[in-house]
Coordinates of C-alpha atoms and ligand atoms in Angstrom, one line a residue:
X1 CA 0.0 0.1 -0.1
X2 CA 1.4 3.3 -0.8
X3 CA 2.1 5.9 1.8
X4 CA -1.0 8.2 0.8
X5 CA -3.5 5.3 0.6
X6 CA -2.3 4.0 4.3
X7 CA -2.5 7.7 5.4
X8 CA -6.0 8.0 4.1
X9 CA -7.1 4.7 5.4
X10 CA -6.2 5.5 8.9
X11 CA -8.1 8.8 9.0
X12 CA -11.3 8.7 11.3
X13 CA -14.6 8.4 9.7
X14 CA -17.1 11.1 9.9
X15 CA -21.0 10.5 10.3
X16 CA -23.1 13.6 9.6
X17 CA -26.6 13.5 11.1
X18 CA -29.4 15.8 10.3
X19 CA -33.2 16.0 11.1
X20 CA -35.9 18.4 11.6
X21 CA -35.9 19.5 15.4
X22 CA -38.1 17.0 17.4
X23 CA -37.4 14.0 14.9
X24 CA -35.3 12.2 17.5
X25 CA -31.9 13.0 16.5
X26 CA -30.6 13.7 20.1
X27 CA -32.4 10.4 21.3
X28 CA -30.7 8.4 18.6
X29 CA -27.3 9.8 18.7
X30 CA -27.0 9.4 22.4
X31 CA -27.9 5.7 22.1
X32 CA -25.5 5.3 19.1
X33 CA -22.6 7.0 21.2
X34 CA -23.3 4.6 24.1
X35 CA -23.3 1.7 21.7
X36 CA -20.0 2.7 19.8
X37 CA -17.6 4.0 22.5
X38 CA -14.8 4.7 19.9
X39 CA -17.2 7.4 18.3
X40 CA -16.6 10.8 19.6
X41 CA -19.4 13.6 19.3
X42 CA -18.5 16.6 17.7
X43 CA -19.6 19.5 20.4
X44 CA -20.9 22.3 18.3
X45 CA -20.6 25.9 19.1
X46 CA -23.9 28.1 19.3
X47 CA -25.1 31.5 20.3
X48 CA -28.4 30.0 21.5
X49 CA -29.1 30.1 25.4
X50 CA -28.7 26.9 27.0
X51 CA -31.7 24.7 27.7
X52 CA -32.4 23.6 31.2
X53 CA -29.9 20.7 32.0
X54 CA -27.5 21.7 29.1
X55 CA -23.7 22.2 30.1
X56 CA -21.2 24.2 28.3
X57 CA -18.6 21.9 26.6
X58 CA -20.8 18.9 26.8
X59 CA -24.2 19.8 24.8
X60 CA -22.5 22.9 23.0
X61 CA -19.9 25.6 23.5
X62 CA -22.2 28.5 24.3
X63 CA -20.4 31.5 23.0
X64 CA -21.5 35.2 22.1
X65 CA -22.8 36.4 18.6
X66 CA -19.7 38.8 18.5
X67 CA -17.2 35.9 19.3
X68 CA -19.1 33.6 16.6
X69 CA -18.8 36.4 13.8
X70 CA -15.1 37.0 14.7
X71 CA -14.5 33.1 14.2
X72 CA -16.2 33.5 10.6
X73 CA -13.8 36.3 9.7
X74 CA -10.9 34.2 11.0
X75 CA -12.2 31.0 8.9
X76 CA -12.1 29.0 12.0
X77 CA -15.3 27.0 11.0
X78 CA -15.6 23.7 9.3
X79 CA -19.3 24.9 8.5
X80 CA -21.6 27.3 10.0
X81 CA -25.1 28.3 9.7
X82 CA -27.9 30.2 11.0
X83 CA -30.7 28.1 12.3
X84 CA -34.1 29.2 14.0
X85 CA -32.3 32.8 14.7
X86 CA -29.2 31.5 16.2
X87 CA -25.8 30.8 14.8
X88 CA -24.2 27.2 14.9
X89 CA -20.7 26.0 14.0
X90 CA -18.5 23.0 13.8
X91 CA -14.6 23.9 14.7
X92 CA -12.2 22.9 11.7
X93 CA -9.5 22.3 14.3
X94 CA -11.4 19.8 16.2
X95 CA -12.5 17.9 12.9
X96 CA -9.0 18.0 11.5
X97 CA -7.2 16.9 14.7
X98 CA -9.6 14.1 15.5
X99 CA -9.5 12.5 12.1
X100 CA -5.9 12.8 11.7
X101 CA -5.6 10.8 14.9
X102 CA -8.0 8.1 13.4
X103 CA -10.8 9.1 15.7
X104 CA -14.3 8.4 14.4
X105 CA -16.8 11.6 14.7
X106 CA -20.4 11.9 14.9
X107 CA -21.7 15.4 14.0
X108 CA -25.5 16.6 14.5
X109 CA -25.7 19.6 12.2
X110 CA -28.4 21.0 10.1
X111 CA -29.1 20.8 6.3
X112 CA -27.2 24.0 5.2
X113 CA -24.3 22.8 7.3
X114 CA -24.2 19.2 6.1
X115 CA -23.9 20.5 2.5
X116 CA -21.1 22.8 3.3
X117 CA -19.4 20.1 5.4
X118 CA -19.6 17.5 2.5
X119 CA -17.8 19.7 0.2
X120 CA -14.9 19.9 2.7
X121 CA -15.1 16.4 3.6
X122 CA -16.5 14.3 0.7
X123 CA -15.8 11.2 2.3
X124 CA -18.0 11.7 5.2
X125 CA -21.1 9.6 5.5
X126 CA -24.5 11.5 5.6
X127 CA -27.7 10.4 7.5
X128 CA -31.0 12.2 7.6
X129 CA -33.5 11.3 10.4
X130 CA -37.1 11.6 9.1
X131 CA -40.1 12.2 11.6
X132 CA -43.1 9.8 10.6
X133 CA -45.3 12.9 9.9
X134 CA -45.3 16.7 10.7
X135 CA -48.1 15.9 13.0
X136 CA -46.0 13.5 15.0
X137 CA -43.2 15.9 14.9
X138 CA -45.4 18.7 16.6
X139 CA -46.7 16.3 19.2
X140 CA -43.0 15.2 20.0
X141 CA -42.0 18.9 20.2
X142 CA -44.7 19.8 22.4
X143 CA -44.2 16.8 24.6
X144 CA -40.3 17.6 25.2
X145 CA -41.5 20.6 26.6
X146 CA -38.2 22.3 25.9
X147 CA -39.3 25.4 23.4
X148 CA -42.0 27.9 23.8
X149 CA -45.0 27.7 21.4
X150 CA -43.7 30.4 19.0
X151 CA -40.1 28.7 18.9
X152 CA -42.1 25.2 18.1
X153 CA -43.9 27.0 15.4
X154 CA -40.8 28.3 13.6
X155 CA -39.2 24.8 14.0
X156 CA -42.2 23.1 12.2
X157 CA -41.9 25.7 9.3
X158 CA -38.2 24.8 8.9
X159 CA -39.2 21.2 9.2
X160 CA -41.0 21.0 5.8
X161 CA -37.7 22.7 4.1
X162 CA -35.4 20.2 5.8
X163 CA -37.3 17.3 4.7
X164 CA -37.6 18.4 1.1
X165 CA -33.7 18.3 0.9
X166 CA -33.6 14.5 2.3
X167 CA -32.3 13.4 -1.1
X168 CA -29.0 15.0 -0.5
X169 CA -28.3 12.3 2.1
X170 CA -27.0 8.9 1.3
X171 CA -28.9 7.4 4.2
X172 CA -32.5 8.2 5.2
X173 CA -34.1 6.6 8.6
X174 CA -37.7 7.1 9.3
X175 CA -37.7 7.4 13.2
X176 CA -41.1 5.8 13.9
X177 CA -40.1 2.8 16.1
X178 CA -37.2 3.8 17.9
X179 CA -35.5 0.3 18.4
X180 CA -35.9 0.1 14.7
X181 CA -34.4 3.3 13.8
X182 CA -31.5 2.7 16.2
X183 CA -30.8 -0.7 14.7
X184 CA -30.5 0.9 11.3
X185 CA -28.2 3.6 12.4
X186 CA -26.1 0.9 14.0
X187 CA -25.8 -1.2 10.8
X188 CA -24.7 1.8 9.0
X189 CA -21.9 2.4 11.4
X190 CA -21.1 -1.1 11.5
X191 CA -20.7 -1.5 7.7
X192 CA -18.5 1.5 7.6
X193 CA -16.2 0.4 10.6
X194 CA -15.6 -2.8 8.8
X195 CA -15.1 -1.4 5.4
X196 CA -18.2 -3.1 3.9
X197 CA -19.9 0.3 2.7
X198 CA -20.8 1.2 -0.8
Ligands
ADP201 P1 -34.2 16.2 18.4 O1 -32.7 16.3 18.8 O2 -34.2 15.6 16.7 O3 -34.7 17.7 18.3 P2 -35.2 14.6 20.5 O4 -34.4 13.6 20.5 O5 -35.1 15.6 21.3 O6 -35.2 15.4 19.2 O7 -36.6 14.0 20.6 C1 -37.8 14.9 20.5 C2 -38.8 14.2 21.5 O8 -39.5 13.1 20.9 C3 -38.2 13.6 22.8 O9 -39.3 13.8 24.0 C4 -38.2 12.2 22.7 O10 -37.9 11.3 23.9 C5 -39.1 11.8 21.7 N1 -39.0 10.7 20.7 C6 -37.7 10.6 20.0 N2 -37.9 9.3 19.2 C7 -39.1 8.9 19.5 C8 -39.8 7.9 18.9 N3 -39.1 7.0 18.0 N4 -41.1 7.5 19.3 C9 -41.5 8.5 20.1 N5 -41.1 9.5 20.8 C10 -39.7 9.7 20.3
5GP202 P1 -31.0 22.8 18.7 O1 -31.1 24.2 19.0 O2 -32.3 22.0 18.8 O3 -30.0 22.1 19.8 O4 -30.5 22.5 17.3 C1 -31.0 23.3 16.2 C2 -30.5 22.7 14.8 O5 -29.3 23.3 14.8 C3 -30.5 21.2 14.7 O6 -31.1 21.0 13.6 C4 -29.2 20.8 14.8 O7 -28.8 19.8 14.2 C5 -28.6 22.2 14.2 N1 -26.9 22.3 14.8 C6 -26.3 21.9 16.0 N2 -25.2 22.2 15.9 C7 -24.7 22.6 14.7 C8 -23.6 23.0 13.8 O8 -22.5 23.0 14.6 N3 -23.7 23.4 12.6 C9 -24.6 23.5 12.0 N4 -24.9 23.9 10.9 N5 -26.1 23.1 12.4 C10 -25.9 22.9 13.9

């Protein structure tokens, strides 16, 4: 094997997961991270306020809009986007350092971010999580109780636009039955790790 091929094959794999808010992405990603301890979660940066229970450096790095914009000018984001009125971004340094070490990464980012990211890292594997329907999505967002009604309304409007772009993704998983959806996601990750992915 020549040096370049060996170098490429030692790089960590990147899984990019997107879904409309409330589809169950956090629930599924938490289960997947517990199932695959060698998979690291890419903690995003955001200007949104922390929700109850969210911790800085674990769920997100919570930063100011001024700081976020400074990092745009400094070209420090692997991708960034404005989602539901807040800025979200993935650190380029974090991604490059980890894949160079051979660490596999899981990114939870929106559709705009996934498209940018795939241009810089075309080898990444994209997964879209679908809710069974918009009605079910609304019920889940209300039941979660994390957001006020006007925020939920904004997220539902966004959801239709995001779902219409699902064909961009290499894998689409419908999260109706949680166990089945988890199994589908585990199968994709297992296939990649064993080199059986096409
Ligand atoms: P997201 O991260 O995509 O915004 P969450 O993982 O927070 O979504 O899930 C939204 C709500 O839906 C949570 O209350 C979660 O427990 C619930 N949920 C997730 N998956 C399912 C499922 N397959 N069936 C029923 N409820 C689900
Ligand atoms: P939430 O505010 O519910 O945690 O996330 C809202 C949306 O922002 C979700 O679709 C989530 O995937 C997306 N998001 C989280 N982190 C990032 C990021 O670093 N970049 C981009 N582009 N989107 C992100």
